Amino acid sequence: MTAAELALAGVPVTVLERHPRHPGHSRGFNLNPYSLEVLDRRGIAGRFLAEGPTVPHMMFAGPRLLLDLTAMAAGHRHVLGIAQVRVEELLAEWAAELGVRITRGHEVTGLEQDADGVTVTARTPEGERRIRAGYVAGCDGSRSAVRKLAGIGFPGTPATRYTILADAEPMVEGDLSPGVTTGPGGAVLVIPRPGYVRIVVKDPAPPEERDEPVTAEYFQAALDQTLGRHVPLGPPRWLSRFGDAARLADRFVAGRVVLAGDAAHIHPPAGALGVNVALADAVNLGWKLAATVQGHAPAGLLASYHTERHAAGAAVLRYTQAQALLGGDDERLAPLRELVTELTALAPVNRYLAEAVTGVGTRYAMPPAPGQAADPGGEDHPWLGRLAPDLKLTGPDGAATGLAALLRAGRGVLVDCAGGAFAAEAAGLRGRVDVLSARCVDDPGLAGLLVRPDGHTAWVSTRRDPRPAATLRHALTMWFGSPEGKISACETPCR
Ligand SMILES: Cc1cc2nc3c(=O)[nH]c(=O)nc-3n(C[C@H](O)[C@H](O)[C@H](O)COP(=O)(O)OP(=O)(O)OC[C@H]3O[C@@H](n4cnc5c(N)ncnc54)[C@H](O)[C@@H]3O)c2cc1C
């Protein structure tokens, strides 16, 4: 996703992937509403939605408590069931269409940065290769070599609880039903997948060395011990162990190195958020890094990636740790579980939690223009800092369009509903901000709206709470730079 976002902005990108081919198994199985919204704003949500069913709710702190997603402020009020391997394949296809080169069998082992660029060393089947680039994005997972080589700290809490999983041939009918089955040793979660089942059980005796492989015999013994009876496991396709560690990189940007996804944060798998948070990082990072590479980024633009996504990552750690505690088997937390269940039945609480855990509620701070109070008219506009809704708009020629479609090019979008009063402000920013004079069908009171390439609202003016053009000028300069800053090709193409 990061590579595709960069390519969309015209930056040449090479992806180095250590595996010669995809290992085939999927850790995750879902895309949540924020991811679908983001993919919609690139015109590719349909490719993903064609792959699986959608459900209008999601688990919170385990399968007993469901959050209703239908009241959220989002176009996609559902979770899509889709294997992570398919998400990766579809994103790779899109990236390839945009010209991204994916180089497999290249494991990053070294990284040195200097004033002009970064030199990466990769182990390849043909021997060691050195690759020079302007910037490096470490999207290389929880044990990120890039993070370690760049000397970026990864503080947090180590795993205290381990879980093992088996993807195996379907069980014999009646052996174990889908969902949670509780035995004397605890709970077993069975998730039916097309052609196989995923079985998840607490690791009864995690080894000192967590990389020690889980064997079929070990998994069978743990399953039987938990259930208090023998349930034969079909031939496994994939066995794995995962923990509840929670860590957040102390810098998402270190000179010419940036981190995204699990490389930047790990958290308990509660809530099934990891793939989704990684996509949210990528869409926040891509346009900022592209503007930096092309030399027209305003001061502090790349640093804002750290500010915005580090805070979002910290929130994800909180939400997943809270869910892991509530969903665990500590009986002392039973009253708290009951209380949370009662609270979640209240519509505003349900909506707050649904928007918080799916990322739909993510609100980035949009600093006001100098001398302008943050909220002169009272409350900030509810869209400010959040994903702008996919508003229906009518252009000067009467043609109807949606805001999401205007964002497909990955540029900023200024919608002028004030007869041209605002459009002139973006005159020098061609190639960075697309301008549309329009009427907003969904909200006739809208006077003007500036949306960043990641879909988040940077500035909004309404007829009830009009903002002077100077505040728009400030927002344009803050996110898109000055008109003098030129768009140029990457000066240090990968080679
Ligand atoms: C059991 C389990 C279930 C999960 N379920 C869900 C779920 O339902 N929904 C969800 O959203 N998330 C889920 N997650 C989390 C999710 O899988 C991760 O958050 C997600 O994969 C992170 O994506 P990423 O691209 O940052 O890292 P990864 O998916 O780990 O990708 C990193 C890539 O970098 C490559 N790489 C690593 N080191 C190097 C190197 N030195 N050189 C070159 N390449 C390298 C790797 O081979 C890999 O392809 C689950 C996790 C687990 C463990």
Coordinates of C-alpha atoms and ligand atoms in Angstrom, one line a residue:
M1 CA 0.0 0.0 0.0
T2 CA 2.8 2.4 0.8
A3 CA 4.6 1.6 -2.4
A4 CA 1.4 2.0 -4.4
E5 CA 0.7 5.4 -2.8
L6 CA 4.2 6.6 -3.6
A7 CA 3.8 5.4 -7.2
L8 CA 0.4 7.1 -7.5
A9 CA 2.2 10.3 -6.7
G10 CA 4.8 9.6 -9.4
V11 CA 7.7 8.4 -7.2
P12 CA 9.6 5.4 -8.5
V13 CA 9.5 2.6 -5.9
T14 CA 11.1 -0.8 -5.5
V15 CA 9.8 -3.3 -2.9
L16 CA 12.3 -5.8 -1.4
E17 CA 10.6 -8.9 0.0
R18 CA 12.6 -11.7 1.6
H19 CA 10.3 -14.5 0.6
P20 CA 10.8 -15.9 -2.9
R21 CA 7.1 -16.6 -2.9
H22 CA 4.2 -16.0 -0.6
P23 CA 4.1 -18.6 2.3
G24 CA 0.4 -19.1 1.5
H25 CA -1.2 -18.9 4.9
S26 CA -3.2 -15.9 6.2
R27 CA -2.9 -14.4 9.7
G28 CA -5.8 -12.1 9.3
F29 CA -9.2 -12.4 7.7
N30 CA -10.8 -9.0 7.6
L31 CA -10.8 -5.5 6.3
N32 CA -12.6 -3.1 8.5
P33 CA -14.6 0.0 7.6
Y34 CA -11.7 2.5 7.7
S35 CA -9.7 0.3 5.3
L36 CA -12.7 0.0 2.9
E37 CA -13.2 3.8 3.0
V38 CA -9.5 4.3 2.1
L39 CA -9.6 1.8 -0.7
D40 CA -12.8 3.4 -2.0
R41 CA -10.9 6.7 -2.2
R42 CA -8.5 5.0 -4.5
G43 CA -11.2 3.4 -6.6
I44 CA -10.2 -0.1 -5.7
A45 CA -12.6 -1.1 -2.9
G46 CA -14.7 -3.1 -5.4
R47 CA -11.8 -5.6 -6.0
F48 CA -11.8 -6.4 -2.3
L49 CA -15.5 -6.4 -1.8
A50 CA -15.9 -9.0 -4.5
E51 CA -13.9 -11.5 -2.5
G52 CA -16.0 -12.2 0.5
P53 CA -19.1 -11.5 2.7
T54 CA -19.6 -8.3 4.7
V55 CA -21.0 -8.3 8.2
P56 CA -22.4 -5.3 10.0
H57 CA -20.8 -6.1 13.4
M58 CA -17.5 -7.0 14.9
M59 CA -16.3 -8.7 18.0
F60 CA -15.2 -6.7 21.0
A61 CA -13.0 -8.4 23.6
G62 CA -13.9 -11.8 22.3
P63 CA -16.8 -13.5 20.6
R64 CA -19.4 -12.8 23.3
L65 CA -19.7 -9.1 22.7
L66 CA -20.6 -7.7 19.3
L67 CA -20.3 -4.0 18.3
D68 CA -23.0 -2.9 15.9
L69 CA -21.4 -1.0 13.0
T70 CA -24.5 0.3 11.3
A71 CA -24.7 3.7 13.2
M72 CA -21.1 4.7 12.4
A73 CA -20.3 7.9 10.5
A74 CA -18.9 6.0 7.5
G75 CA -20.0 4.8 4.0
H76 CA -18.9 1.2 4.7
R77 CA -20.6 0.2 7.9
H78 CA -19.4 -3.4 7.8
V79 CA -16.4 -5.6 8.0
L80 CA -15.3 -7.6 5.0
G81 CA -14.3 -11.2 5.4
I82 CA -11.2 -11.6 3.2
A83 CA -8.0 -13.6 3.8
Q84 CA -4.9 -11.5 4.4
V85 CA -3.2 -13.4 1.5
R86 CA -5.8 -12.0 -0.9
V87 CA -5.5 -8.5 0.5
E88 CA -1.7 -8.7 -0.1
E89 CA -2.2 -10.1 -3.6
L90 CA -4.8 -7.5 -4.6
L91 CA -2.6 -4.7 -3.3
A92 CA 0.4 -6.1 -5.1
E93 CA -1.6 -6.2 -8.3
W94 CA -2.6 -2.6 -7.9
A95 CA 1.0 -1.6 -7.0
A96 CA 2.2 -3.4 -10.1
E97 CA -0.3 -1.5 -12.3
L98 CA 1.1 1.7 -11.0
G99 CA 4.6 0.7 -11.9
V100 CA 6.0 -0.6 -8.6
R101 CA 8.7 -3.2 -8.9
I102 CA 8.4 -6.0 -6.4
T103 CA 11.7 -7.8 -6.0
R104 CA 11.3 -11.1 -4.2
G105 CA 14.0 -13.2 -2.5
H106 CA 15.7 -10.0 -1.2
E107 CA 16.3 -9.9 2.5
V108 CA 17.4 -6.6 4.0
T109 CA 20.5 -7.1 6.2
G110 CA 22.1 -3.7 6.2
L111 CA 21.2 -0.1 6.0
E112 CA 23.3 3.1 6.0
Q113 CA 22.0 6.6 5.6
D114 CA 23.9 9.7 4.7
A115 CA 22.9 13.3 3.7
D116 CA 21.8 12.3 0.2
G117 CA 20.2 8.9 0.5
V118 CA 20.2 5.4 2.0
T119 CA 22.2 2.4 1.0
V120 CA 20.5 -0.9 1.7
T121 CA 22.2 -4.3 1.7
A122 CA 20.1 -7.3 0.7
R123 CA 20.8 -11.0 0.8
T124 CA 19.7 -12.5 -2.5
P125 CA 20.0 -16.0 -4.1
E126 CA 22.7 -14.5 -6.3
G127 CA 24.6 -13.1 -3.4
E128 CA 24.7 -9.8 -1.6
R129 CA 23.3 -6.7 -3.4
R130 CA 23.6 -3.0 -2.5
I131 CA 20.7 -0.8 -3.4
R132 CA 20.7 3.0 -3.3
A133 CA 17.5 4.9 -2.6
G134 CA 16.4 8.4 -1.5
Y135 CA 14.3 7.1 1.4
V136 CA 13.5 3.7 2.9
A137 CA 10.1 2.7 4.3
G138 CA 10.5 -0.2 6.7
C139 CA 7.2 -2.2 6.2
D140 CA 9.0 -5.4 7.3
G141 CA 6.8 -6.6 10.1
S142 CA 7.2 -6.9 13.9
R143 CA 10.8 -7.9 13.9
S144 CA 11.7 -5.2 11.4
A145 CA 15.3 -5.3 10.3
V146 CA 14.9 -1.7 9.1
R147 CA 13.8 -0.6 12.5
K148 CA 16.8 -2.3 14.2
L149 CA 19.3 -1.1 11.6
A150 CA 18.1 2.5 11.9
G151 CA 18.5 2.3 15.7
I152 CA 14.8 3.0 16.4
G153 CA 13.7 1.9 19.8
F154 CA 10.6 -0.3 20.3
P155 CA 9.5 0.2 23.9
G156 CA 6.5 -1.5 25.4
T157 CA 5.5 -4.6 27.3
P158 CA 6.7 -8.1 26.4
A159 CA 4.2 -11.0 25.9
T160 CA 2.9 -12.6 29.1
R161 CA 0.4 -14.9 27.4
Y162 CA 0.8 -17.0 24.4
T163 CA -1.8 -18.6 22.1
I164 CA -1.3 -21.3 19.6
L165 CA -3.3 -21.8 16.4
A166 CA -3.7 -24.6 13.9
D167 CA -5.2 -24.3 10.4
A168 CA -6.3 -27.8 9.8
E169 CA -8.5 -30.0 7.7
P170 CA -12.1 -29.7 8.8
M171 CA -13.0 -31.6 11.9
V172 CA -15.3 -34.6 11.9
E173 CA -18.9 -33.3 12.1
G174 CA -19.9 -33.0 15.8
D175 CA -16.4 -33.1 17.2
L176 CA -16.3 -29.3 17.8
S177 CA -18.8 -26.7 16.7
P178 CA -17.7 -23.3 15.3
G179 CA -17.3 -20.6 17.9
V180 CA -16.2 -21.0 21.5
T181 CA -16.2 -24.4 23.3
T182 CA -15.2 -24.3 27.0
G183 CA -13.6 -27.3 28.6
P184 CA -12.0 -27.8 32.0
G185 CA -8.7 -26.3 30.8
G186 CA -10.2 -23.1 29.2
A187 CA -11.7 -22.0 25.9
V188 CA -11.1 -23.3 22.4
L189 CA -12.1 -21.0 19.4
V190 CA -13.0 -22.7 16.2
I191 CA -13.3 -20.5 13.1
P192 CA -14.5 -22.3 9.9
R193 CA -12.6 -21.2 6.8
P194 CA -13.2 -22.2 3.2
G195 CA -11.7 -25.7 3.0
Y196 CA -10.2 -25.8 6.6
V197 CA -10.8 -24.7 10.2
R198 CA -8.7 -22.4 12.4
I199 CA -8.5 -23.6 15.9
V200 CA -7.1 -21.3 18.6
V201 CA -6.1 -22.4 22.1
K202 CA -4.1 -21.0 25.0
D203 CA -0.5 -22.2 24.9
P204 CA -0.3 -24.4 28.1
A205 CA 3.5 -24.3 28.4
P206 CA 5.1 -21.7 26.2
P207 CA 8.8 -22.5 25.6
E208 CA 11.6 -20.2 26.7
E209 CA 12.4 -19.7 23.0
R210 CA 9.2 -18.5 21.4
D211 CA 10.4 -19.3 17.9
E212 CA 10.4 -23.0 18.7
P213 CA 7.9 -24.5 16.2
V214 CA 4.5 -25.7 17.3
T215 CA 4.2 -29.4 16.3
A216 CA 1.0 -31.2 15.5
E217 CA 1.6 -33.4 18.6
Y218 CA 2.0 -30.4 20.8
F219 CA -1.1 -28.7 19.5
Q220 CA -3.1 -32.0 19.8
A221 CA -2.0 -32.4 23.5
A222 CA -3.0 -28.7 24.2
L223 CA -6.4 -29.1 22.6
D224 CA -7.2 -32.3 24.5
Q225 CA -5.9 -30.9 27.8
T226 CA -8.1 -27.8 27.3
L227 CA -11.2 -29.7 26.4
G228 CA -10.7 -32.6 28.9
R229 CA -11.3 -35.1 26.0
H230 CA -9.6 -36.2 22.8
V231 CA -10.7 -34.4 19.7
P232 CA -8.7 -35.6 16.7
L233 CA -7.1 -32.7 14.8
G234 CA -7.1 -33.1 11.0
P235 CA -3.8 -32.8 9.1
P236 CA -2.6 -29.2 9.8
R237 CA -1.6 -26.7 7.0
W238 CA -0.1 -24.1 9.4
L239 CA 0.8 -24.1 13.0
S240 CA 1.8 -21.0 14.9
R241 CA 2.3 -19.3 18.2
F242 CA 1.6 -15.6 19.0
G243 CA 1.8 -13.5 22.1
D244 CA 0.2 -10.4 23.6
A245 CA 3.2 -8.1 23.5
A246 CA 2.4 -4.4 22.9
R247 CA 5.2 -2.2 21.6
L248 CA 5.3 1.2 19.8
A249 CA 8.4 2.5 17.9
D250 CA 9.7 5.6 19.5
R251 CA 10.2 7.3 16.1
F252 CA 8.2 6.6 13.0
V253 CA 10.6 8.9 11.1
A254 CA 14.4 8.8 11.6
G255 CA 16.1 10.8 8.9
R256 CA 15.5 9.1 5.6
V257 CA 14.0 6.0 7.2
V258 CA 10.3 5.7 8.0
L259 CA 8.4 2.8 9.6
A260 CA 4.8 1.6 8.9
G261 CA 2.6 -1.4 10.0
D262 CA 3.9 -4.0 12.4
A263 CA 7.4 -2.6 12.1
A264 CA 6.1 0.5 13.9
H265 CA 3.6 -1.1 16.4
I266 CA 2.6 -4.5 17.6
H267 CA -0.4 -5.3 19.8
P268 CA -2.5 -8.2 20.9
P269 CA -4.5 -9.6 18.0
A270 CA -7.8 -8.7 19.8
G271 CA -10.1 -6.9 17.5
A272 CA -8.3 -8.1 14.4
L273 CA -6.8 -4.6 13.6
G274 CA -3.2 -5.2 12.5
V275 CA -3.7 -5.2 8.7
N276 CA -6.1 -2.3 9.0
V277 CA -3.8 -0.2 11.0
A278 CA -0.9 -0.9 8.6
L279 CA -3.1 0.4 5.7
A280 CA -4.0 3.5 7.7
D281 CA -0.3 4.1 8.3
A282 CA 0.5 3.7 4.6
V283 CA -2.2 6.1 3.3
N284 CA -1.1 8.7 5.8
L285 CA 2.6 8.2 4.9
G286 CA 2.5 7.9 1.1
W287 CA 1.6 11.4 0.0
K288 CA 3.8 13.0 2.7
L289 CA 6.8 10.9 1.7
A290 CA 6.2 11.5 -2.0
A291 CA 6.1 15.3 -1.4
T292 CA 9.3 15.1 0.6
V293 CA 11.0 13.0 -2.2
Q294 CA 9.8 15.4 -4.9
G295 CA 11.1 18.4 -2.9
H296 CA 7.8 20.4 -2.5
A297 CA 6.9 19.2 1.0
P298 CA 6.2 22.0 3.5
A299 CA 8.4 22.0 6.6
G300 CA 7.3 19.4 9.1
L301 CA 5.1 17.4 6.7
L302 CA 7.0 14.1 7.1
A303 CA 7.3 14.8 10.9
S304 CA 3.5 15.0 11.0
Y305 CA 3.4 11.3 9.9
H306 CA 5.1 10.5 13.2
T307 CA 2.8 12.8 15.2
E308 CA -0.4 11.5 13.7
R309 CA 0.3 7.8 13.4
H310 CA 2.3 7.4 16.6
A311 CA -0.7 8.8 18.5
A312 CA -3.0 6.5 16.5
G313 CA -0.7 3.5 17.2
A314 CA -0.8 4.3 21.0
A315 CA -4.6 4.3 20.8
V316 CA -4.5 0.9 19.0
L317 CA -2.3 -0.5 21.8
R318 CA -4.7 0.8 24.4
Y319 CA -7.8 -0.6 22.6
T320 CA -6.3 -4.0 22.0
Q321 CA -4.7 -4.4 25.5
A322 CA -8.1 -3.5 27.0
Q323 CA -9.8 -6.1 24.8
A324 CA -7.2 -8.7 25.6
L325 CA -7.7 -8.2 29.3
L326 CA -11.5 -8.2 29.1
G327 CA -11.6 -11.2 26.8
G328 CA -9.2 -13.2 28.9
D329 CA -10.1 -15.8 31.4
D330 CA -9.4 -13.8 34.6
E331 CA -12.5 -14.4 36.7
R332 CA -11.8 -11.3 38.8
L333 CA -12.7 -9.2 35.7
A334 CA -16.2 -10.8 35.3
P335 CA -17.9 -7.7 36.9
L336 CA -16.0 -5.4 34.6
R337 CA -17.0 -7.6 31.6
E338 CA -20.7 -7.3 32.7
L339 CA -20.4 -3.5 33.1
V340 CA -18.8 -3.1 29.7
T341 CA -21.5 -5.3 28.2
E342 CA -24.2 -3.1 29.8
L343 CA -22.5 0.1 28.6
T344 CA -22.0 -1.2 25.1
A345 CA -25.8 -1.7 24.8
L346 CA -26.1 2.1 25.0
A347 CA -26.1 3.4 21.4
P348 CA -23.6 6.3 21.9
V349 CA -21.2 4.0 23.6
N350 CA -21.5 1.3 20.9
R351 CA -20.9 4.0 18.2
Y352 CA -17.9 5.5 20.1
L353 CA -16.3 2.1 20.5
A354 CA -17.1 1.0 16.9
E355 CA -15.5 4.2 15.5
A356 CA -12.6 4.0 17.8
V357 CA -11.5 0.4 17.2
T358 CA -12.1 0.5 13.4
G359 CA -10.2 3.8 13.0
V360 CA -13.3 5.5 11.5
G361 CA -13.2 7.9 14.5
T362 CA -9.5 8.9 13.9
R363 CA -9.2 12.6 14.1
Y364 CA -5.9 14.3 13.3
A365 CA -5.3 17.7 14.8
M366 CA -5.6 20.5 12.2
P367 CA -3.7 23.4 13.7
P368 CA -5.6 26.7 13.2
A369 CA -4.2 29.6 11.2
P370 CA -2.1 32.0 13.3
G371 CA -4.3 34.4 15.2
Q372 CA -7.3 32.2 14.6
A373 CA -8.8 30.5 17.6
A374 CA -9.2 26.7 17.2
D375 CA -12.9 26.9 17.3
P376 CA -14.1 30.5 17.0
G377 CA -17.7 29.5 16.4
G378 CA -17.8 27.0 19.3
E379 CA -17.2 23.4 18.4
D380 CA -14.8 22.5 15.6
H381 CA -16.7 21.2 12.6
P382 CA -17.3 17.4 13.1
W383 CA -15.5 16.6 9.9
L384 CA -12.3 18.5 10.7
G385 CA -9.4 16.1 11.0
R386 CA -11.6 13.1 10.3
L387 CA -12.2 11.2 7.0
A388 CA -14.4 13.5 4.9
P389 CA -17.7 11.8 4.0
D390 CA -18.2 10.7 0.4
L391 CA -20.3 13.8 -0.4
K392 CA -22.5 13.9 -3.5
L393 CA -21.4 17.0 -5.5
T394 CA -22.7 18.6 -8.6
G395 CA -20.1 20.4 -10.8
P396 CA -20.7 23.6 -12.9
D397 CA -21.7 21.5 -15.9
G398 CA -24.4 19.8 -13.8
A399 CA -22.4 16.5 -13.7
A400 CA -22.7 14.6 -10.4
T401 CA -19.7 13.1 -8.7
G402 CA -18.7 11.9 -5.3
L403 CA -15.8 13.2 -3.1
A404 CA -14.3 9.7 -2.9
A405 CA -14.0 9.5 -6.7
L406 CA -12.2 12.9 -6.7
L407 CA -9.5 11.5 -4.5
R408 CA -8.5 8.6 -6.8
A409 CA -5.5 10.5 -8.1
G410 CA -4.1 10.7 -4.6
R411 CA -3.9 14.5 -4.7
G412 CA -5.6 17.0 -2.3
V413 CA -9.1 18.1 -3.2
L414 CA -10.5 21.6 -2.7
V415 CA -14.3 21.8 -3.2
D416 CA -15.4 25.4 -3.7
C417 CA -19.2 25.9 -3.0
A418 CA -18.8 29.7 -2.7
G419 CA -18.8 30.6 -6.4
G420 CA -15.0 30.7 -6.8
A421 CA -14.1 32.6 -3.7
F422 CA -11.9 29.8 -2.5
A423 CA -10.7 28.2 -5.7
A424 CA -8.3 31.0 -6.4
E425 CA -6.3 30.2 -3.3
A426 CA -5.1 26.9 -4.8
A427 CA -4.3 28.4 -8.2
G428 CA -0.5 27.8 -7.8
L429 CA -0.8 24.3 -6.5
R430 CA -1.7 22.4 -9.7
G431 CA -0.6 18.8 -9.5
R432 CA -0.9 18.8 -5.7
V433 CA -4.5 20.0 -5.2
D434 CA -7.4 19.4 -7.6
V435 CA -10.1 22.1 -7.4
L436 CA -13.8 21.6 -8.1
S437 CA -16.4 24.4 -8.1
A438 CA -19.5 22.5 -7.1
R439 CA -22.7 22.4 -5.1
C440 CA -22.9 19.9 -2.3
V441 CA -26.1 17.9 -2.6
D442 CA -25.7 16.3 0.8
D443 CA -25.0 19.5 2.7
P444 CA -26.2 22.7 0.9
G445 CA -24.8 24.7 3.8
L446 CA -21.2 23.7 2.8
A447 CA -19.2 26.7 1.5
G448 CA -15.8 25.1 1.1
L449 CA -13.8 21.9 1.9
L450 CA -10.2 21.0 1.7
V451 CA -9.4 17.3 1.9
R452 CA -5.9 15.8 2.1
P453 CA -4.9 13.0 -0.2
D454 CA -5.5 10.5 2.6
G455 CA -9.1 11.6 2.7
H456 CA -8.9 13.5 6.0
T457 CA -10.5 17.0 6.2
A458 CA -7.9 19.8 6.5
W459 CA -10.3 22.8 6.4
V460 CA -14.0 23.4 6.2
S461 CA -16.1 26.5 5.9
T462 CA -19.9 26.5 6.1
R463 CA -22.5 29.2 5.6
R464 CA -23.4 29.1 9.3
D465 CA -19.7 29.3 10.4
P466 CA -17.8 30.9 7.5
R467 CA -14.0 30.9 7.5
P468 CA -12.0 33.6 5.8
A469 CA -9.9 32.7 2.8
A470 CA -6.8 33.4 4.9
T471 CA -7.5 30.3 6.9
L472 CA -7.7 28.2 3.7
R473 CA -4.4 29.7 2.6
H474 CA -2.9 28.6 5.8
A475 CA -4.2 25.0 5.5
L476 CA -3.1 24.8 1.9
T477 CA 0.4 26.0 2.8
M478 CA 0.6 23.8 5.8
W479 CA -0.2 20.5 3.9
F480 CA 0.8 21.3 0.3
G481 CA 3.6 23.8 0.5
S482 CA 4.1 27.0 -1.3
P483 CA 3.3 27.4 -5.0
E484 CA 7.0 28.0 -5.7
G485 CA 8.0 24.5 -4.5
K486 CA 8.3 22.5 -7.7
I487 CA 7.2 18.9 -8.4
S488 CA 10.1 17.0 -9.7
A489 CA 11.0 13.4 -10.3
C490 CA 12.8 11.6 -7.5
E491 CA 16.4 12.8 -7.6
T492 CA 17.8 9.5 -6.3
P493 CA 16.0 6.7 -8.2
C494 CA 16.5 3.2 -6.8
R495 CA 19.2 1.4 -8.6
Ligands
LIG1 C1 -2.6 -15.1 14.6 C2 -2.8 -13.7 14.1 C3 -4.0 -13.3 13.6 C4 -4.2 -12.1 13.1 N1 -5.4 -11.7 12.6 C5 -5.6 -10.5 12.1 C6 -6.9 -10.1 11.6 O1 -7.9 -10.9 11.6 N2 -7.0 -8.9 11.1 C7 -6.0 -8.0 11.0 O2 -6.2 -6.9 10.6 N3 -4.8 -8.3 11.5 C8 -4.6 -9.5 12.0 N4 -3.3 -9.9 12.5 C9 -2.2 -8.9 12.4 C10 -1.7 -8.8 11.0 O3 -1.4 -10.1 10.5 C11 -0.5 -7.9 11.0 O4 -0.7 -6.7 11.8 C12 -0.1 -7.5 9.6 O5 0.4 -8.6 8.9 C13 0.9 -6.4 9.5 O6 1.3 -6.1 8.2 P1 2.7 -5.6 7.8 O7 2.7 -5.5 6.3 O8 3.1 -4.4 8.7 O9 3.7 -6.7 8.3 P2 3.8 -8.2 7.7 O10 2.5 -8.7 7.3 O11 4.5 -9.0 8.8 O12 4.7 -8.1 6.4 C14 6.1 -7.9 6.5 C15 6.7 -8.4 5.2 O13 8.1 -8.0 5.3 C16 8.9 -9.1 4.9 N5 10.2 -9.0 5.6 C17 10.5 -9.1 6.9 N6 11.8 -8.9 7.1 C18 12.3 -8.6 6.0 C19 13.7 -8.3 5.6 N7 14.7 -8.2 6.4 N8 13.9 -8.0 4.2 C20 12.9 -8.1 3.3 N9 11.6 -8.4 3.7 C21 11.3 -8.7 5.0 C22 8.1 -10.3 5.4 O14 8.4 -11.5 4.7 C23 6.7 -9.9 5.1 O15 6.3 -10.2 3.8 C24 -3.1 -11.1 13.1 C25 -1.9 -11.5 13.5 C26 -1.7 -12.8 14.1 C27 -0.4 -13.2 14.6

